[in-house]
Amino acid sequence: MTARLSVVDEIFLRTHRGLGTPIVLQGVWRTAERVPVGVLWALREGLRTGELGRRVRSARVPGARRAWVRNVRGLPLVLYGVIPVAGLLDWADARGGELDPSRGPGWRLAYAPLADGGAVVSLTCSHVLADGRALVLAADRALRGVAGAVEALPLDARGDWADAGRQWSVVLEGTGRAWWNRVRTEMARGVRRVVEAQPRRPAETLARNALPADRRAPRLRTSSAGTGNATVTLVAQSPVETWDSIATNSGGTPNSLFVAVIAHTLWELGYQPDELTASLPVDTRAEPRVDNDLAVTAVRITRSDTPKDLREKTRAAYEYRITSPAGIPEEILQVIPDRLAHTLAAGAGERDILCSNIGPLPGSIGALGPSRCTGMAARAIHPGLRRDRLPRTRLAGYLCHLGGEYTLALVSLEPERSRADLRAALLRAAEPFGLPLTPW
């Protein structure tokens, strides 16, 4: 983690402040037994003193990046009364409020016993502080009692002046270069037209390792459904051995099978076009850090694509990243006012579906003290999302695996659907692949 916020950090900070889709990351443990309160307190203390123990400090100089400062104050550990198993997801969905990455704390731990004798534990965290993999790392370190270093800046205006100078230099030089490259490209096209004496369709150029632009402009959707939550959620589990075997036998990978299932779930929910586009987050960290170290790529999917086809498509997609338009440095989003930055970056990375493969979870996650974990869901939720400001993304899927089980978490951003609709659509989508799924 660096002491200054990254471009991605600041995008999520704007969404937290109402400029875009609010995003809170959540880990949900489901255990076979009650969890001792002492174990929960120890987990909270490990999180409080670990790498989530920080908040955002605003810069004092125009153009300087916001910075992290230490914050070891934690929200109270909330112990709820017994809830029915059927209410587990509704309880978890409601745990995303009261987080403040600017004033702190930006995370919270909550616990509820289940009527079947088990329990559920929720760890929520503002996306400003961490991405999905980073939240797993923070929980792992807290459970193992391993302290992580938090790099925070001293309150020194000289550092802000120096950072502002670097930022403006990058932005002005990069923007000037992008403008000149555009002028040269247009001039070359004009010369070719004169020499050839006939019009030709201009060739579309792609920068190396940059994704072609999605020509469907970002837009907001409005739901005609009544009041209530703007999202519908579902969690299901499947044996790792079976999932991997089905993926291999189809010529795909566990990840391409995951992408296929999410795509077909959206079609089963009634999505009409025969082609959709999936957004695929990519973990870019070279070493384990609790921060937002990710990029986004995208892949187009048709109804006839098999897991084998998607294996090739996703492999090619991972060679590219969604980048800022026209080669303009992304740092421009950190030197202009937040509302203008939001306008420029609106819809960045949003596609019809989101497929986030968080990957294997460390063994420490598999138990809370003596309480065995029967399932662990890692996902994003959207507290405060308005029904008249829904993003382009209609369905998000999150996959992780712990021990011998994959856990698939779905978040539908079509509030007119019910959980029963989502469950039926998922099971219909999985059936042609022979994939067994057990909903929570």
Coordinates of C-alpha atoms in Angstrom, one line a residue:
M1 CA 0.0 0.0 0.0
T2 CA 1.3 3.5 -0.9
A3 CA 0.7 6.5 1.2
R4 CA -1.2 8.4 -1.5
L5 CA -4.5 7.3 -3.0
S6 CA -4.4 5.8 -6.5
V7 CA -6.7 6.7 -9.3
V8 CA -8.8 3.6 -8.6
D9 CA -9.0 4.5 -4.9
E10 CA -10.3 7.9 -5.7
I11 CA -12.9 6.5 -8.2
F12 CA -14.3 4.4 -5.3
L13 CA -14.1 7.4 -3.0
R14 CA -16.4 9.4 -5.3
T15 CA -18.9 6.5 -5.5
H16 CA -18.9 6.4 -1.7
R17 CA -19.8 10.1 -1.7
G18 CA -22.7 9.6 -4.1
L19 CA -21.0 10.1 -7.5
G20 CA -21.7 6.7 -9.0
T21 CA -22.6 3.2 -7.7
P22 CA -21.8 2.8 -4.0
I23 CA -19.7 -0.3 -3.4
V24 CA -19.0 -2.1 -0.2
L25 CA -17.0 -5.4 -0.1
Q26 CA -18.2 -8.1 2.1
G27 CA -17.0 -11.5 3.4
V28 CA -19.7 -13.7 4.9
W29 CA -18.7 -16.7 7.0
R30 CA -21.3 -19.4 7.7
T31 CA -20.3 -21.7 10.5
A32 CA -21.7 -25.0 11.8
E33 CA -21.5 -23.9 15.4
R34 CA -21.8 -20.7 17.4
V35 CA -18.7 -18.6 17.4
P36 CA -17.2 -17.7 20.8
V37 CA -17.4 -13.9 21.5
G38 CA -13.7 -13.9 22.4
V39 CA -12.8 -15.1 18.9
L40 CA -14.8 -12.3 17.4
W41 CA -13.1 -9.7 19.6
A42 CA -9.7 -11.0 18.7
L43 CA -10.6 -10.8 15.0
R44 CA -11.9 -7.2 15.4
E45 CA -8.7 -6.2 17.2
G46 CA -6.6 -7.7 14.5
L47 CA -8.5 -5.8 11.8
R48 CA -8.4 -2.5 13.8
T49 CA -4.7 -2.5 14.2
G50 CA -4.0 -3.9 10.8
E51 CA -4.0 -2.5 7.3
L52 CA -7.7 -1.5 7.3
G53 CA -6.9 0.8 10.1
R54 CA -6.6 4.0 8.0
R55 CA -8.7 6.8 6.6
V56 CA -8.4 9.4 3.8
R57 CA -6.9 12.8 4.4
S58 CA -7.7 15.5 1.8
A59 CA -4.9 17.3 0.1
R60 CA -4.1 20.9 1.0
V61 CA -2.8 21.9 -2.4
P62 CA -4.7 21.8 -5.7
G63 CA -3.6 18.8 -7.8
A64 CA -2.0 16.9 -4.9
R65 CA -3.4 13.4 -4.3
R66 CA -5.3 12.6 -1.2
A67 CA -3.4 10.6 1.4
W68 CA -3.8 7.9 4.0
V69 CA -3.5 8.6 7.7
R70 CA -3.6 6.1 10.5
N71 CA -7.0 5.4 12.1
V72 CA -7.2 2.6 14.7
R73 CA -10.7 3.5 15.9
G74 CA -13.1 0.7 15.1
L75 CA -16.9 0.5 15.0
P76 CA -18.4 -1.6 17.8
L77 CA -18.7 -5.3 17.3
V78 CA -22.4 -5.8 16.8
L79 CA -23.9 -9.0 18.2
Y80 CA -27.4 -9.7 16.9
G81 CA -30.1 -12.0 18.2
V82 CA -30.9 -15.4 16.6
I83 CA -32.1 -15.1 13.0
P84 CA -33.8 -17.8 10.8
V85 CA -31.6 -19.5 8.2
A86 CA -34.0 -18.2 5.5
G87 CA -33.1 -14.6 6.6
L88 CA -29.3 -15.0 6.4
L89 CA -28.9 -13.2 3.1
D90 CA -31.3 -10.4 4.0
W91 CA -29.3 -9.9 7.2
A92 CA -26.0 -9.9 5.3
D93 CA -27.4 -7.5 2.7
A94 CA -28.2 -4.9 5.3
R95 CA -24.7 -4.8 6.9
G96 CA -23.1 -2.2 4.5
G97 CA -24.1 1.0 6.2
E98 CA -22.2 3.4 8.5
L99 CA -18.8 3.0 6.8
D100 CA -16.8 6.2 6.4
P101 CA -13.4 5.9 4.7
S102 CA -12.8 9.7 5.2
R103 CA -13.5 10.1 8.9
G104 CA -13.1 6.4 9.7
P105 CA -13.6 3.6 10.3
G106 CA -14.2 2.2 6.8
W107 CA -14.9 -1.4 7.9
R108 CA -17.2 -3.3 10.3
L109 CA -17.6 -6.7 11.9
A110 CA -21.0 -8.2 12.8
Y111 CA -22.3 -11.5 14.1
A112 CA -25.6 -13.4 14.3
P113 CA -26.4 -16.9 15.5
L114 CA -28.6 -18.9 13.2
A115 CA -31.7 -20.9 14.2
D116 CA -30.2 -24.2 13.0
G117 CA -27.4 -23.9 15.6
G118 CA -24.8 -22.3 13.3
A119 CA -23.9 -18.7 12.9
V120 CA -23.1 -16.0 10.3
V121 CA -20.3 -13.4 10.5
S122 CA -20.1 -10.4 8.3
L123 CA -17.0 -8.3 7.5
T124 CA -17.8 -5.2 5.4
C125 CA -15.3 -2.8 4.0
S126 CA -15.5 0.3 1.8
H127 CA -14.0 -0.4 -1.6
V128 CA -11.9 2.8 -1.0
L129 CA -9.8 0.8 1.4
A130 CA -9.4 -2.5 -0.4
D131 CA -10.5 -4.7 -3.3
G132 CA -11.8 -8.3 -2.9
R133 CA -8.4 -10.0 -2.8
A134 CA -7.1 -7.4 -0.3
L135 CA -10.1 -7.9 2.0
V136 CA -9.2 -11.6 2.1
L137 CA -5.6 -10.7 2.9
A138 CA -6.7 -8.4 5.7
A139 CA -8.9 -11.1 7.3
D140 CA -6.2 -13.7 6.9
R141 CA -3.6 -11.6 8.7
A142 CA -6.0 -10.6 11.5
L143 CA -7.0 -14.3 12.1
R144 CA -3.3 -15.3 12.2
G145 CA -2.3 -12.4 14.3
V146 CA 0.1 -11.0 11.7
A147 CA 0.4 -7.2 11.8
G148 CA 0.5 -5.4 8.5
A149 CA 2.4 -2.1 8.0
V150 CA 0.3 0.9 7.1
E151 CA 2.2 3.6 5.3
A152 CA 0.6 7.0 6.2
L153 CA 1.7 10.5 5.5
P154 CA 2.6 13.1 8.1
L155 CA 0.6 16.3 8.0
D156 CA 3.2 18.2 5.9
A157 CA 2.1 20.8 3.3
R158 CA 5.5 20.6 1.6
G159 CA 4.8 17.0 0.6
D160 CA 1.5 18.1 -0.9
W161 CA 3.2 20.8 -3.0
A162 CA 5.8 18.3 -4.3
D163 CA 3.1 15.8 -5.2
A164 CA 0.9 18.4 -6.9
G165 CA 3.9 19.4 -9.0
R166 CA 4.5 15.8 -10.1
Q167 CA 0.8 15.3 -10.9
W168 CA 0.4 18.4 -13.0
S169 CA 3.6 17.6 -14.9
V170 CA 2.3 14.1 -15.8
V171 CA -1.1 15.4 -16.8
L172 CA 0.1 18.4 -18.9
E173 CA 2.8 16.5 -20.7
G174 CA 0.6 13.4 -21.3
T175 CA -2.3 15.5 -22.5
G176 CA -0.1 17.5 -24.8
R177 CA 1.3 14.3 -26.2
A178 CA -2.1 12.7 -26.7
W179 CA -3.3 15.9 -28.5
W180 CA -0.3 15.9 -30.8
N181 CA -0.7 12.2 -31.6
R182 CA -4.3 12.8 -32.5
V183 CA -3.4 15.8 -34.8
R184 CA -0.7 13.7 -36.6
T185 CA -3.1 10.8 -37.1
E186 CA -5.8 13.1 -38.6
M187 CA -3.1 14.8 -40.8
A188 CA -1.9 11.4 -42.1
R189 CA -5.5 10.3 -42.9
G190 CA -6.0 13.5 -44.8
V191 CA -2.8 13.0 -46.8
R192 CA -3.8 9.4 -47.7
R193 CA -7.2 10.6 -48.9
V194 CA -5.6 13.2 -51.2
V195 CA -3.0 10.8 -52.6
E196 CA -5.5 8.0 -53.3
A197 CA -8.1 10.4 -54.6
Q198 CA -10.9 8.4 -53.1
P199 CA -12.4 8.1 -49.7
R200 CA -11.5 5.2 -47.5
R201 CA -12.9 4.1 -44.1
P202 CA -10.4 5.4 -41.5
A203 CA -8.5 2.5 -39.8
E204 CA -9.3 2.3 -36.2
T205 CA -6.1 2.3 -34.1
L206 CA -5.5 0.5 -30.8
A207 CA -2.8 1.4 -28.4
R208 CA -0.7 -1.5 -27.2
N209 CA -2.4 -3.3 -24.3
A210 CA -5.5 -1.0 -24.5
L211 CA -9.0 -2.3 -25.0
P212 CA -11.1 -1.0 -27.9
A213 CA -13.7 1.4 -26.7
D214 CA -17.2 0.0 -26.0
R215 CA -19.4 2.0 -28.3
R216 CA -22.4 1.8 -26.1
A217 CA -22.2 4.9 -24.0
P218 CA -22.5 4.5 -20.2
R219 CA -26.0 5.0 -19.1
L220 CA -28.2 4.9 -16.0
R221 CA -31.2 2.6 -15.8
T222 CA -34.4 3.1 -13.9
S223 CA -36.4 0.3 -12.4
S224 CA -40.2 0.3 -12.5
A225 CA -40.3 -1.8 -9.3
G226 CA -41.7 -0.4 -6.1
T227 CA -39.7 0.6 -3.0
G228 CA -37.2 -1.5 -1.2
N229 CA -33.7 -2.8 -2.0
A230 CA -32.2 -2.0 -5.4
T231 CA -30.4 -5.4 -5.5
V232 CA -31.3 -9.0 -5.2
T233 CA -28.7 -11.5 -3.9
L234 CA -28.1 -15.2 -3.9
V235 CA -25.3 -17.5 -2.7
A236 CA -24.7 -21.1 -3.8
Q237 CA -22.0 -23.7 -3.4
S238 CA -20.6 -26.5 -5.6
P239 CA -17.9 -29.1 -5.0
V240 CA -14.5 -28.1 -6.3
E241 CA -13.8 -31.5 -7.7
T242 CA -17.0 -31.6 -9.7
W243 CA -16.7 -28.0 -10.9
D244 CA -13.1 -28.5 -12.1
S245 CA -13.9 -31.8 -13.8
I246 CA -16.8 -30.3 -15.8
A247 CA -14.6 -27.4 -16.8
T248 CA -11.8 -29.7 -18.0
N249 CA -14.1 -32.0 -19.8
S250 CA -15.6 -29.1 -21.7
G251 CA -12.2 -27.9 -22.8
G252 CA -12.5 -24.8 -20.6
T253 CA -11.2 -23.7 -17.2
P254 CA -13.0 -23.2 -13.8
N255 CA -12.9 -19.5 -14.6
S256 CA -14.4 -19.8 -18.1
L257 CA -17.1 -22.1 -16.8
F258 CA -17.9 -19.4 -14.1
V259 CA -18.2 -16.7 -16.8
A260 CA -20.4 -18.9 -18.9
V261 CA -22.8 -19.6 -16.0
I262 CA -23.1 -15.9 -15.1
A263 CA -23.8 -15.0 -18.8
H264 CA -26.5 -17.7 -19.2
T265 CA -28.0 -16.7 -15.8
L266 CA -28.6 -13.2 -17.2
W267 CA -30.2 -14.7 -20.4
E268 CA -32.4 -16.9 -18.2
L269 CA -33.5 -13.8 -16.4
G270 CA -34.9 -12.5 -19.7
Y271 CA -32.0 -10.5 -21.2
Q272 CA -32.9 -10.4 -24.9
P273 CA -29.8 -9.6 -27.0
D274 CA -27.9 -12.7 -28.2
E275 CA -24.5 -11.0 -27.3
L276 CA -23.5 -9.4 -24.1
T277 CA -20.3 -8.0 -22.7
A278 CA -18.6 -9.1 -19.5
S279 CA -16.4 -7.0 -17.3
L280 CA -13.5 -9.0 -15.8
P281 CA -11.5 -7.5 -12.9
V282 CA -7.8 -8.5 -12.9
D283 CA -5.6 -8.7 -9.8
T284 CA -2.4 -6.8 -10.7
R285 CA -0.6 -7.0 -7.4
A286 CA 3.0 -8.3 -7.5
E287 CA 3.0 -8.9 -3.8
P288 CA 0.3 -9.3 -1.1
R289 CA -0.9 -5.8 -0.3
V290 CA -4.1 -4.5 1.3
D291 CA -5.2 -1.9 -1.3
N292 CA -6.9 -1.5 -4.6
D293 CA -4.5 -3.2 -7.0
L294 CA -6.7 -4.1 -9.9
A295 CA -7.4 -3.4 -13.6
V296 CA -10.4 -4.3 -15.7
T297 CA -10.7 -6.0 -19.0
A298 CA -13.8 -7.1 -21.0
V299 CA -15.0 -9.9 -23.3
R300 CA -17.9 -10.2 -25.6
I301 CA -20.0 -13.4 -25.2
T302 CA -22.6 -15.0 -27.5
R303 CA -25.2 -17.6 -26.6
S304 CA -23.4 -20.2 -28.5
D305 CA -20.0 -19.7 -26.7
T306 CA -18.8 -22.8 -24.8
P307 CA -16.5 -22.8 -21.8
K308 CA -13.8 -23.7 -24.3
D309 CA -14.6 -20.7 -26.5
L310 CA -14.6 -18.5 -23.4
R311 CA -11.3 -19.9 -22.3
E312 CA -9.8 -18.5 -25.5
K313 CA -11.7 -15.2 -25.3
T314 CA -10.8 -14.5 -21.7
R315 CA -7.2 -15.5 -22.3
A316 CA -7.0 -12.9 -25.1
A317 CA -8.9 -10.3 -23.0
Y318 CA -6.4 -10.6 -20.1
E319 CA -3.7 -9.2 -22.4
Y320 CA -5.5 -5.9 -22.5
R321 CA -6.9 -3.4 -20.0
I322 CA -9.6 -0.8 -20.1
T323 CA -7.7 2.5 -20.1
S324 CA -8.4 6.2 -20.3
P325 CA -9.6 7.5 -23.6
A326 CA -7.4 8.9 -26.4
G327 CA -4.2 8.3 -24.4
I328 CA -4.9 11.0 -21.8
P329 CA -3.2 10.2 -18.5
E330 CA -5.5 8.8 -16.0
E331 CA -4.0 11.1 -13.4
I332 CA -6.2 13.9 -14.8
L333 CA -9.0 12.4 -12.7
Q334 CA -7.0 13.4 -9.6
V335 CA -6.3 17.0 -10.4
I336 CA -9.8 18.1 -11.5
P337 CA -12.9 18.6 -9.3
D338 CA -14.6 15.4 -8.2
R339 CA -17.8 16.1 -10.2
L340 CA -16.0 16.6 -13.4
A341 CA -13.8 13.6 -12.7
H342 CA -16.9 11.5 -12.2
T343 CA -18.4 12.8 -15.5
L344 CA -15.2 11.8 -17.4
A345 CA -15.0 8.4 -15.8
A346 CA -18.8 7.6 -15.6
G347 CA -19.4 4.0 -16.4
A348 CA -15.8 3.1 -16.6
G349 CA -15.5 -0.7 -16.5
E350 CA -19.2 -1.2 -16.4
R351 CA -20.6 -3.9 -18.8
D352 CA -23.7 -6.0 -18.9
I353 CA -22.3 -8.5 -16.4
L354 CA -19.4 -8.5 -13.9
C355 CA -17.5 -11.7 -13.3
S356 CA -15.0 -11.4 -10.4
N357 CA -13.0 -14.5 -9.7
I358 CA -11.4 -13.9 -6.3
G359 CA -9.7 -17.3 -6.3
P360 CA -8.7 -19.6 -3.5
L361 CA -9.1 -18.5 0.1
P362 CA -6.3 -19.2 2.7
G363 CA -6.8 -22.0 5.1
S364 CA -7.0 -19.5 8.1
I365 CA -10.4 -18.3 6.7
G366 CA -11.8 -21.9 7.2
A367 CA -12.4 -21.6 10.9
L368 CA -13.3 -18.9 13.5
G369 CA -11.6 -20.4 16.5
P370 CA -13.2 -23.8 17.2
S371 CA -16.1 -23.0 14.8
R372 CA -15.8 -24.7 11.5
C373 CA -16.7 -22.7 8.4
T374 CA -19.2 -24.5 6.1
G375 CA -19.2 -21.7 3.5
M376 CA -17.5 -18.4 2.8
A377 CA -19.0 -15.9 0.3
A378 CA -16.9 -13.0 -0.9
R379 CA -18.9 -10.3 -2.8
A380 CA -19.8 -6.7 -3.3
I381 CA -23.0 -5.1 -2.1
H382 CA -24.5 -1.7 -2.9
P383 CA -26.0 0.1 0.2
G384 CA -27.9 3.2 -0.7
L385 CA -28.1 2.4 -4.5
R386 CA -31.1 4.2 -5.9
R387 CA -33.6 2.5 -8.2
D388 CA -33.6 5.5 -10.5
R389 CA -29.8 5.4 -10.9
L390 CA -29.0 1.8 -11.6
P391 CA -25.7 1.2 -13.5
R392 CA -25.4 -0.6 -16.8
T393 CA -24.3 -3.8 -15.0
R394 CA -27.3 -6.0 -14.6
L395 CA -25.8 -9.0 -12.9
A396 CA -22.6 -9.5 -10.9
G397 CA -21.0 -12.8 -10.0
Y398 CA -18.2 -13.5 -7.5
L399 CA -16.4 -16.8 -7.2
C400 CA -14.1 -18.1 -4.5
H401 CA -13.2 -21.5 -3.1
L402 CA -12.3 -22.7 0.3
G403 CA -11.4 -26.3 1.0
G404 CA -13.5 -28.5 -1.2
E405 CA -16.2 -26.0 -2.1
Y406 CA -16.6 -23.2 -4.6
T407 CA -18.9 -20.4 -3.4
L408 CA -20.7 -18.4 -6.1
A409 CA -22.3 -15.1 -5.0
L410 CA -24.7 -13.4 -7.3
V411 CA -25.9 -9.8 -7.1
S412 CA -28.7 -8.8 -9.5
L413 CA -29.1 -5.1 -10.2
E414 CA -32.6 -5.6 -11.5
P415 CA -34.8 -5.0 -8.5
E416 CA -37.9 -6.1 -10.2
R417 CA -36.6 -9.7 -9.9
S418 CA -37.0 -11.7 -6.8
R419 CA -34.6 -14.1 -5.1
A420 CA -36.7 -17.0 -6.3
D421 CA -36.4 -15.6 -9.9
L422 CA -32.6 -15.4 -9.5
R423 CA -32.3 -18.9 -8.0
A424 CA -34.4 -20.4 -10.7
A425 CA -32.4 -18.6 -13.4
L426 CA -29.1 -19.8 -11.9
L427 CA -30.2 -23.4 -11.7
R428 CA -31.5 -23.4 -15.3
A429 CA -28.2 -21.8 -16.5
A430 CA -26.1 -24.4 -14.7
E431 CA -28.2 -27.4 -15.8
P432 CA -26.8 -27.8 -19.4
F433 CA -23.3 -27.9 -18.0
G434 CA -24.2 -30.6 -15.5
L435 CA -23.1 -28.3 -12.7
P436 CA -24.6 -29.0 -9.3
L437 CA -25.3 -26.0 -7.1
T438 CA -26.7 -25.8 -3.6
P439 CA -28.2 -22.4 -2.7
W440 CA -27.8 -21.2 0.8

